Amino acid sequence: MADATPSLHSVPALASMFRFQWEEAQQCHVLLYPEGMIKLNQSAGEILKLCDGERDVAAIVAALEAKFQASGLGGDVLEFLEVAHGNRWIRY
Amino acid sequence: MAIAGSATESASARCGPPLWLLAEVTYRCPLHCVFCYNPVDYTRYGEELTTEEWLRVLREARKLGAAQLGFSGGEPLVRDDLEILVAEAHQLGYYTNLITSGVGLTEQRIKAFKDAGLDHIQLSFQDSTQELNDFLTHTRTFDLKARVIKVVRAYGYPTVLNVVLHRLNIDHIEQILAMAEAMGVEYLELANTQFYAWAMVNRDLLLPTREQVERAEAVTNAFRQRVGDKMRVFFVVPDYYAKRPKACMNGWGSVFLTITADGVALPCHEARQLPGLTFPNVREAELSWIWNESPGFNAYRGDAWMKEPCKTCPERSKDFGGCRCQAYLLTGDATNADPACDLSPHHHVIEEAVLRAAEPQPDVRKIVFRNDKNSRALSERRVLEEPKRQ
Ligand code: SF4
Ligand code: SF4
């Protein structure tokens, strides 16, 4: 598999097989794919919402830090993206 | 037959949403597969739901929380309103899957589906050799499927191929794998025939021997090793050679909802054959009542309906006692343990079928193709048999 370690300059986008959306009946963001549905926790949902294939990781981190009035989120975001890429939810 | 239709009112309070909706939009099909999972008496059933009726079903199910939607049949492409249904489903937020033999999937239609927001296409093949394929589907469709795969890929869909394995094609496993590789297939499902409906009628001709299954699995494993990540291959062992039943439908009325061509709501696409249960029609009842309250959907929810050995078995929360339809087909009582389980007192019926499979090849000319004429004949037989069952 390709190198799964993202950098701040990587530009993540949702892999084409997935559909990402807020699911009212589940009260959470989900990823839909041919075999089923992955329920996401809040932070995973917030990060994936920003994986639009245009923003790079640095911009995603900045947007999240602004939204949640926090700092130092970079490590957590990179860690999640690595897992997400390992699961083929996203591509760069 | 006495079936605990009312024993589980309390279960309805516990049930979650029907996450998967399977829309069997038609029973019509240009193919004649000998393992077809449509009811053998499909010719008895009434008019197909109209476009408007399907649209209402899609909206109601989405409101209940359905997120995955499969369009199947029959061959769903024979409905020329499929694009309309896909577009509405996409708008509603479903992940939309088209399950098709590929017959009728022109480039024009793929483009229309893509524009309508179709997420996924699963193609089914019968075999990799044209002759056998044509023998098994009774039509010349192999070249067409190869062409369809190309177009599917051109429109950005992952290529997902489902091949139903059975006694007559399982020894061609090398060719099947080679064909899938040559076509650049990304996901290959090798699903051994499950014995319901038409496959049950043809069981003695379709059940592979244990050696055949083991060989095919070994060949598949070696292939997986060689191709690595390029293709994901799933090999589904036939129930008859597993020691435990499958967790059928993830439990009755738990996540799956099937709507048949004529509007009957079912907990599984084979449930229609179960005696003593009536399943509501979406023309007559609202889906939320059907899913949450109707006796048919509550009949085998939870585990209150179980008998021994399932009743006290520690594995019952894992496999839910297996498949109700298989239990009924093979033991005459849907509340029995699925006889695929080797703890079932009826497991010998499986062993007997397996023993018969080891005997010399039966006469393939006896095979019953799925078509209207055979369906009418089988319907008559069913009507004659039914009184005896009471
Ligand atoms: S199994 Fe074959 S005959 Fe049956 S609906 Fe599918 S393609 Fe048609
Ligand atoms: S006895 Fe019933 S619950 Fe236990 S493993 Fe067998 S089928 Fe499953």
mmCIF file with all atom_site columns, C-alpha atoms in Angstrom, chain B residues 137-294:
data_model
loop_
_atom_site.group_PDB
_atom_site.id
_atom_site.type_symbol
_atom_site.label_atom_id
_atom_site.label_alt_id
_atom_site.label_comp_id
_atom_site.label_asym_id
_atom_site.label_entity_id
_atom_site.label_seq_id
_atom_site.pdbx_PDB_ins_code
_atom_site.Cartn_x
_atom_site.Cartn_y
_atom_site.Cartn_z
_atom_site.occupancy
_atom_site.B_iso_or_equiv
_atom_site.pdbx_formal_charge
_atom_site.auth_seq_id
_atom_site.auth_comp_id
_atom_site.auth_asym_id
_atom_site.auth_atom_id
_atom_site.pdbx_PDB_model_num
ATOM 1   C CA . THR B 1 137 ? -28.057 -18.656 -17.894 1.00 0.00 ? 137 THR B CA 1
ATOM 2   C CA . HIS B 1 138 ? -29.633 -20.089 -21.000 1.00 0.00 ? 138 HIS B CA 1
ATOM 3   C CA . THR B 1 139 ? -28.701 -16.985 -23.014 1.00 0.00 ? 139 THR B CA 1
ATOM 4   C CA . ARG B 1 140 ? -25.640 -15.625 -24.720 1.00 0.00 ? 140 ARG B CA 1
ATOM 5   C CA . THR B 1 141 ? -24.536 -12.921 -22.393 1.00 0.00 ? 141 THR B CA 1
ATOM 6   C CA . PHE B 1 142 ? -20.896 -13.434 -21.634 1.00 0.00 ? 142 PHE B CA 1
ATOM 7   C CA . ASP B 1 143 ? -19.376 -11.017 -24.161 1.00 0.00 ? 143 ASP B CA 1
ATOM 8   C CA . LEU B 1 144 ? -21.901 -8.471  -23.178 1.00 0.00 ? 144 LEU B CA 1
ATOM 9   C CA . LYS B 1 145 ? -20.811 -8.625  -19.561 1.00 0.00 ? 145 LYS B CA 1
ATOM 10  C CA . ALA B 1 146 ? -17.186 -8.155  -20.502 1.00 0.00 ? 146 ALA B CA 1
ATOM 11  C CA . ARG B 1 147 ? -18.194 -5.032  -22.423 1.00 0.00 ? 147 ARG B CA 1
ATOM 12  C CA . VAL B 1 148 ? -20.333 -3.788  -19.557 1.00 0.00 ? 148 VAL B CA 1
ATOM 13  C CA . ILE B 1 149 ? -17.407 -4.022  -17.139 1.00 0.00 ? 149 ILE B CA 1
ATOM 14  C CA . LYS B 1 150 ? -15.399 -1.712  -19.352 1.00 0.00 ? 150 LYS B CA 1
ATOM 15  C CA . VAL B 1 151 ? -18.099 0.925   -19.439 1.00 0.00 ? 151 VAL B CA 1
ATOM 16  C CA . VAL B 1 152 ? -18.721 0.645   -15.698 1.00 0.00 ? 152 VAL B CA 1
ATOM 17  C CA . ARG B 1 153 ? -15.054 1.376   -15.113 1.00 0.00 ? 153 ARG B CA 1
ATOM 18  C CA . ALA B 1 154 ? -15.043 4.224   -17.637 1.00 0.00 ? 154 ALA B CA 1
ATOM 19  C CA . TYR B 1 155 ? -17.686 5.945   -15.532 1.00 0.00 ? 155 TYR B CA 1
ATOM 20  C CA . GLY B 1 156 ? -15.531 5.777   -12.430 1.00 0.00 ? 156 GLY B CA 1
ATOM 21  C CA . TYR B 1 157 ? -17.270 2.919   -10.666 1.00 0.00 ? 157 TYR B CA 1
ATOM 22  C CA . PRO B 1 158 ? -15.165 0.323   -8.916  1.00 0.00 ? 158 PRO B CA 1
ATOM 23  C CA . THR B 1 159 ? -15.558 -2.990  -10.666 1.00 0.00 ? 159 THR B CA 1
ATOM 24  C CA . VAL B 1 160 ? -17.362 -5.370  -8.384  1.00 0.00 ? 160 VAL B CA 1
ATOM 25  C CA . LEU B 1 161 ? -18.110 -8.807  -9.634  1.00 0.00 ? 161 LEU B CA 1
ATOM 26  C CA . ASN B 1 162 ? -20.170 -11.513 -8.059  1.00 0.00 ? 162 ASN B CA 1
ATOM 27  C CA . VAL B 1 163 ? -19.836 -15.072 -9.297  1.00 0.00 ? 163 VAL B CA 1
ATOM 28  C CA . VAL B 1 164 ? -22.173 -17.717 -7.953  1.00 0.00 ? 164 VAL B CA 1
ATOM 29  C CA . LEU B 1 165 ? -20.294 -20.973 -7.518  1.00 0.00 ? 165 LEU B CA 1
ATOM 30  C CA . HIS B 1 166 ? -21.793 -24.438 -7.654  1.00 0.00 ? 166 HIS B CA 1
ATOM 31  C CA . ARG B 1 167 ? -21.019 -27.979 -8.632  1.00 0.00 ? 167 ARG B CA 1
ATOM 32  C CA . LEU B 1 168 ? -21.095 -27.280 -12.356 1.00 0.00 ? 168 LEU B CA 1
ATOM 33  C CA . ASN B 1 169 ? -18.720 -24.316 -12.403 1.00 0.00 ? 169 ASN B CA 1
ATOM 34  C CA . ILE B 1 170 ? -16.619 -24.483 -9.249  1.00 0.00 ? 170 ILE B CA 1
ATOM 35  C CA . ASP B 1 171 ? -13.910 -26.526 -10.956 1.00 0.00 ? 171 ASP B CA 1
ATOM 36  C CA . HIS B 1 172 ? -13.409 -23.594 -13.338 1.00 0.00 ? 172 HIS B CA 1
ATOM 37  C CA . ILE B 1 173 ? -12.202 -21.473 -10.447 1.00 0.00 ? 173 ILE B CA 1
ATOM 38  C CA . GLU B 1 174 ? -8.812  -20.816 -12.095 1.00 0.00 ? 174 GLU B CA 1
ATOM 39  C CA . GLN B 1 175 ? -10.476 -19.436 -15.215 1.00 0.00 ? 175 GLN B CA 1
ATOM 40  C CA . ILE B 1 176 ? -12.871 -17.378 -13.158 1.00 0.00 ? 176 ILE B CA 1
ATOM 41  C CA . LEU B 1 177 ? -10.017 -15.788 -11.211 1.00 0.00 ? 177 LEU B CA 1
ATOM 42  C CA . ALA B 1 178 ? -7.940  -15.254 -14.352 1.00 0.00 ? 178 ALA B CA 1
ATOM 43  C CA . MET B 1 179 ? -10.862 -13.608 -16.093 1.00 0.00 ? 179 MET B CA 1
ATOM 44  C CA . ALA B 1 180 ? -11.489 -11.290 -13.159 1.00 0.00 ? 180 ALA B CA 1
ATOM 45  C CA . GLU B 1 181 ? -7.820  -10.348 -13.084 1.00 0.00 ? 181 GLU B CA 1
ATOM 46  C CA . ALA B 1 182 ? -7.690  -9.712  -16.820 1.00 0.00 ? 182 ALA B CA 1
ATOM 47  C CA . MET B 1 183 ? -10.715 -7.424  -16.547 1.00 0.00 ? 183 MET B CA 1
ATOM 48  C CA . GLY B 1 184 ? -9.131  -5.479  -13.712 1.00 0.00 ? 184 GLY B CA 1
ATOM 49  C CA . VAL B 1 185 ? -11.865 -6.377  -11.257 1.00 0.00 ? 185 VAL B CA 1
ATOM 50  C CA . GLU B 1 186 ? -11.282 -4.774  -7.854  1.00 0.00 ? 186 GLU B CA 1
ATOM 51  C CA . TYR B 1 187 ? -13.728 -6.737  -5.716  1.00 0.00 ? 187 TYR B CA 1
ATOM 52  C CA . LEU B 1 188 ? -14.607 -10.300 -6.482  1.00 0.00 ? 188 LEU B CA 1
ATOM 53  C CA . GLU B 1 189 ? -17.183 -12.189 -4.507  1.00 0.00 ? 189 GLU B CA 1
ATOM 54  C CA . LEU B 1 190 ? -17.203 -15.921 -5.002  1.00 0.00 ? 190 LEU B CA 1
ATOM 55  C CA . ALA B 1 191 ? -20.483 -16.850 -3.432  1.00 0.00 ? 191 ALA B CA 1
ATOM 56  C CA . ASN B 1 192 ? -21.333 -20.486 -3.217  1.00 0.00 ? 192 ASN B CA 1
ATOM 57  C CA . THR B 1 193 ? -24.958 -21.144 -4.040  1.00 0.00 ? 193 THR B CA 1
ATOM 58  C CA . GLN B 1 194 ? -27.334 -20.910 -1.121  1.00 0.00 ? 194 GLN B CA 1
ATOM 59  C CA . PHE B 1 195 ? -30.067 -23.439 -1.421  1.00 0.00 ? 195 PHE B CA 1
ATOM 60  C CA . TYR B 1 196 ? -33.356 -21.636 -1.589  1.00 0.00 ? 196 TYR B CA 1
ATOM 61  C CA . ALA B 1 197 ? -35.933 -21.160 -4.297  1.00 0.00 ? 197 ALA B CA 1
ATOM 62  C CA . TRP B 1 198 ? -34.673 -22.362 -7.715  1.00 0.00 ? 198 TRP B CA 1
ATOM 63  C CA . ALA B 1 199 ? -31.366 -23.522 -6.303  1.00 0.00 ? 199 ALA B CA 1
ATOM 64  C CA . MET B 1 200 ? -33.295 -25.760 -3.905  1.00 0.00 ? 200 MET B CA 1
ATOM 65  C CA . VAL B 1 201 ? -35.215 -27.288 -6.804  1.00 0.00 ? 201 VAL B CA 1
ATOM 66  C CA . ASN B 1 202 ? -31.856 -27.988 -8.448  1.00 0.00 ? 202 ASN B CA 1
ATOM 67  C CA . ARG B 1 203 ? -29.923 -28.810 -5.300  1.00 0.00 ? 203 ARG B CA 1
ATOM 68  C CA . ASP B 1 204 ? -28.702 -32.263 -6.209  1.00 0.00 ? 204 ASP B CA 1
ATOM 69  C CA . LEU B 1 205 ? -27.214 -30.874 -9.405  1.00 0.00 ? 205 LEU B CA 1
ATOM 70  C CA . LEU B 1 206 ? -25.696 -27.781 -7.822  1.00 0.00 ? 206 LEU B CA 1
ATOM 71  C CA . LEU B 1 207 ? -24.311 -28.840 -4.454  1.00 0.00 ? 207 LEU B CA 1
ATOM 72  C CA . PRO B 1 208 ? -20.557 -29.254 -4.876  1.00 0.00 ? 208 PRO B CA 1
ATOM 73  C CA . THR B 1 209 ? -18.640 -31.990 -3.110  1.00 0.00 ? 209 THR B CA 1
ATOM 74  C CA . ARG B 1 210 ? -16.476 -31.205 -0.118  1.00 0.00 ? 210 ARG B CA 1
ATOM 75  C CA . GLU B 1 211 ? -13.367 -31.853 -2.230  1.00 0.00 ? 211 GLU B CA 1
ATOM 76  C CA . GLN B 1 212 ? -14.545 -29.378 -4.839  1.00 0.00 ? 212 GLN B CA 1
ATOM 77  C CA . VAL B 1 213 ? -15.096 -26.682 -2.225  1.00 0.00 ? 213 VAL B CA 1
ATOM 78  C CA . GLU B 1 214 ? -11.761 -27.297 -0.524  1.00 0.00 ? 214 GLU B CA 1
ATOM 79  C CA . ARG B 1 215 ? -9.899  -27.223 -3.785  1.00 0.00 ? 215 ARG B CA 1
ATOM 80  C CA . ALA B 1 216 ? -11.588 -23.998 -4.889  1.00 0.00 ? 216 ALA B CA 1
ATOM 81  C CA . GLU B 1 217 ? -10.785 -22.368 -1.575  1.00 0.00 ? 217 GLU B CA 1
ATOM 82  C CA . ALA B 1 218 ? -7.134  -23.410 -1.781  1.00 0.00 ? 218 ALA B CA 1
ATOM 83  C CA . VAL B 1 219 ? -6.846  -22.073 -5.338  1.00 0.00 ? 219 VAL B CA 1
ATOM 84  C CA . THR B 1 220 ? -8.471  -18.826 -4.214  1.00 0.00 ? 220 THR B CA 1
ATOM 85  C CA . ASN B 1 221 ? -6.084  -18.450 -1.275  1.00 0.00 ? 221 ASN B CA 1
ATOM 86  C CA . ALA B 1 222 ? -3.064  -18.927 -3.518  1.00 0.00 ? 222 ALA B CA 1
ATOM 87  C CA . PHE B 1 223 ? -4.473  -16.370 -5.923  1.00 0.00 ? 223 PHE B CA 1
ATOM 88  C CA . ARG B 1 224 ? -5.012  -13.863 -3.103  1.00 0.00 ? 224 ARG B CA 1
ATOM 89  C CA . GLN B 1 225 ? -1.396  -14.265 -2.048  1.00 0.00 ? 225 GLN B CA 1
ATOM 90  C CA . ARG B 1 226 ? -0.226  -13.566 -5.556  1.00 0.00 ? 226 ARG B CA 1
ATOM 91  C CA . VAL B 1 227 ? -2.358  -10.521 -6.406  1.00 0.00 ? 227 VAL B CA 1
ATOM 92  C CA . GLY B 1 228 ? -2.212  -8.932  -2.957  1.00 0.00 ? 228 GLY B CA 1
ATOM 93  C CA . ASP B 1 229 ? -4.005  -5.591  -2.634  1.00 0.00 ? 229 ASP B CA 1
ATOM 94  C CA . LYS B 1 230 ? -4.884  -5.330  -6.304  1.00 0.00 ? 230 LYS B CA 1
ATOM 95  C CA . MET B 1 231 ? -8.048  -7.356  -5.959  1.00 0.00 ? 231 MET B CA 1
ATOM 96  C CA . ARG B 1 232 ? -10.040 -8.236  -2.874  1.00 0.00 ? 232 ARG B CA 1
ATOM 97  C CA . VAL B 1 233 ? -11.505 -11.689 -3.124  1.00 0.00 ? 233 VAL B CA 1
ATOM 98  C CA . PHE B 1 234 ? -14.263 -12.950 -0.862  1.00 0.00 ? 234 PHE B CA 1
ATOM 99  C CA . PHE B 1 235 ? -14.986 -16.633 -0.776  1.00 0.00 ? 235 PHE B CA 1
ATOM 100 C CA . VAL B 1 236 ? -18.296 -17.556 0.805   1.00 0.00 ? 236 VAL B CA 1
ATOM 101 C CA . VAL B 1 237 ? -18.324 -21.175 1.935   1.00 0.00 ? 237 VAL B CA 1
ATOM 102 C CA . PRO B 1 238 ? -21.604 -22.968 1.318   1.00 0.00 ? 238 PRO B CA 1
ATOM 103 C CA . ASP B 1 239 ? -23.706 -23.390 4.457   1.00 0.00 ? 239 ASP B CA 1
ATOM 104 C CA . TYR B 1 240 ? -23.762 -27.116 3.926   1.00 0.00 ? 240 TYR B CA 1
ATOM 105 C CA . TYR B 1 241 ? -20.034 -27.331 4.596   1.00 0.00 ? 241 TYR B CA 1
ATOM 106 C CA . ALA B 1 242 ? -19.909 -25.002 7.579   1.00 0.00 ? 242 ALA B CA 1
ATOM 107 C CA . LYS B 1 243 ? -20.422 -26.248 11.120  1.00 0.00 ? 243 LYS B CA 1
ATOM 108 C CA . ARG B 1 244 ? -22.416 -23.213 12.143  1.00 0.00 ? 244 ARG B CA 1
ATOM 109 C CA . PRO B 1 245 ? -25.178 -21.430 10.303  1.00 0.00 ? 245 PRO B CA 1
ATOM 110 C CA . LYS B 1 246 ? -24.777 -17.926 8.967   1.00 0.00 ? 246 LYS B CA 1
ATOM 111 C CA . ALA B 1 247 ? -26.105 -15.075 11.080  1.00 0.00 ? 247 ALA B CA 1
ATOM 112 C CA . CYS B 1 248 ? -28.908 -14.786 8.583   1.00 0.00 ? 248 CYS B CA 1
ATOM 113 C CA . MET B 1 249 ? -29.956 -11.178 7.868   1.00 0.00 ? 249 MET B CA 1
ATOM 114 C CA . ASN B 1 250 ? -28.100 -10.251 11.061  1.00 0.00 ? 250 ASN B CA 1
ATOM 115 C CA . GLY B 1 251 ? -31.205 -11.442 12.862  1.00 0.00 ? 251 GLY B CA 1
ATOM 116 C CA . TRP B 1 252 ? -34.821 -11.377 11.748  1.00 0.00 ? 252 TRP B CA 1
ATOM 117 C CA . GLY B 1 253 ? -36.249 -7.868  11.467  1.00 0.00 ? 253 GLY B CA 1
ATOM 118 C CA . SER B 1 254 ? -33.019 -6.420  12.787  1.00 0.00 ? 254 SER B CA 1
ATOM 119 C CA . VAL B 1 255 ? -31.556 -4.375  9.908   1.00 0.00 ? 255 VAL B CA 1
ATOM 120 C CA . PHE B 1 256 ? -32.892 -5.782  6.608   1.00 0.00 ? 256 PHE B CA 1
ATOM 121 C CA . LEU B 1 257 ? -36.077 -4.844  4.847   1.00 0.00 ? 257 LEU B CA 1
ATOM 122 C CA . THR B 1 258 ? -36.982 -6.251  1.446   1.00 0.00 ? 258 THR B CA 1
ATOM 123 C CA . ILE B 1 259 ? -39.798 -4.929  -0.686  1.00 0.00 ? 259 ILE B CA 1
ATOM 124 C CA . THR B 1 260 ? -40.835 -7.271  -3.478  1.00 0.00 ? 260 THR B CA 1
ATOM 125 C CA . ALA B 1 261 ? -41.874 -6.293  -6.980  1.00 0.00 ? 261 ALA B CA 1
ATOM 126 C CA . ASP B 1 262 ? -45.536 -6.482  -6.006  1.00 0.00 ? 262 ASP B CA 1
ATOM 127 C CA . GLY B 1 263 ? -45.082 -4.542  -2.774  1.00 0.00 ? 263 GLY B CA 1
ATOM 128 C CA . VAL B 1 264 ? -44.808 -7.196  -0.091  1.00 0.00 ? 264 VAL B CA 1
ATOM 129 C CA . ALA B 1 265 ? -42.513 -6.234  2.779   1.00 0.00 ? 265 ALA B CA 1
ATOM 130 C CA . LEU B 1 266 ? -40.262 -9.042  3.962   1.00 0.00 ? 266 LEU B CA 1
ATOM 131 C CA . PRO B 1 267 ? -37.538 -9.435  6.607   1.00 0.00 ? 267 PRO B CA 1
ATOM 132 C CA . CYS B 1 268 ? -35.516 -11.379 4.026   1.00 0.00 ? 268 CYS B CA 1
ATOM 133 C CA . HIS B 1 269 ? -36.006 -11.996 0.330   1.00 0.00 ? 269 HIS B CA 1
ATOM 134 C CA . GLU B 1 270 ? -36.734 -15.687 0.900   1.00 0.00 ? 270 GLU B CA 1
ATOM 135 C CA . ALA B 1 271 ? -39.261 -15.214 3.722   1.00 0.00 ? 271 ALA B CA 1
ATOM 136 C CA . ARG B 1 272 ? -42.254 -15.141 1.425   1.00 0.00 ? 272 ARG B CA 1
ATOM 137 C CA . GLN B 1 273 ? -42.317 -18.929 1.273   1.00 0.00 ? 273 GLN B CA 1
ATOM 138 C CA . LEU B 1 274 ? -42.752 -19.340 5.051   1.00 0.00 ? 274 LEU B CA 1
ATOM 139 C CA . PRO B 1 275 ? -46.202 -20.707 5.863   1.00 0.00 ? 275 PRO B CA 1
ATOM 140 C CA . GLY B 1 276 ? -48.391 -19.290 8.618   1.00 0.00 ? 276 GLY B CA 1
ATOM 141 C CA . LEU B 1 277 ? -47.033 -15.759 8.349   1.00 0.00 ? 277 LEU B CA 1
ATOM 142 C CA . THR B 1 278 ? -48.610 -12.982 6.386   1.00 0.00 ? 278 THR B CA 1
ATOM 143 C CA . PHE B 1 279 ? -46.412 -10.165 5.297   1.00 0.00 ? 279 PHE B CA 1
ATOM 144 C CA . PRO B 1 280 ? -48.021 -6.803  4.728   1.00 0.00 ? 280 PRO B CA 1
ATOM 145 C CA . ASN B 1 281 ? -48.082 -5.026  1.402   1.00 0.00 ? 281 ASN B CA 1
ATOM 146 C CA . VAL B 1 282 ? -46.854 -1.440  1.194   1.00 0.00 ? 282 VAL B CA 1
ATOM 147 C CA . ARG B 1 283 ? -50.002 -0.694  -0.810  1.00 0.00 ? 283 ARG B CA 1
ATOM 148 C CA . GLU B 1 284 ? -52.060 -1.360  2.310   1.00 0.00 ? 284 GLU B CA 1
ATOM 149 C CA . ALA B 1 285 ? -49.937 -0.324  5.263   1.00 0.00 ? 285 ALA B CA 1
ATOM 150 C CA . GLU B 1 286 ? -47.390 2.260   6.264   1.00 0.00 ? 286 GLU B CA 1
ATOM 151 C CA . LEU B 1 287 ? -43.824 1.122   6.427   1.00 0.00 ? 287 LEU B CA 1
ATOM 152 C CA . SER B 1 288 ? -43.301 2.228   10.027  1.00 0.00 ? 288 SER B CA 1
ATOM 153 C CA . TRP B 1 289 ? -46.152 -0.004  11.170  1.00 0.00 ? 289 TRP B CA 1
ATOM 154 C CA . ILE B 1 290 ? -44.879 -2.824  8.965   1.00 0.00 ? 290 ILE B CA 1
ATOM 155 C CA . TRP B 1 291 ? -41.369 -2.635  10.381  1.00 0.00 ? 291 TRP B CA 1
ATOM 156 C CA . ASN B 1 292 ? -42.168 -1.930  14.009  1.00 0.00 ? 292 ASN B CA 1
ATOM 157 C CA . GLU B 1 293 ? -45.529 -3.523  14.648  1.00 0.00 ? 293 GLU B CA 1
ATOM 158 C CA . SER B 1 294 ? -46.559 -6.093  12.056  1.00 0.00 ? 294 SER B CA 1
#
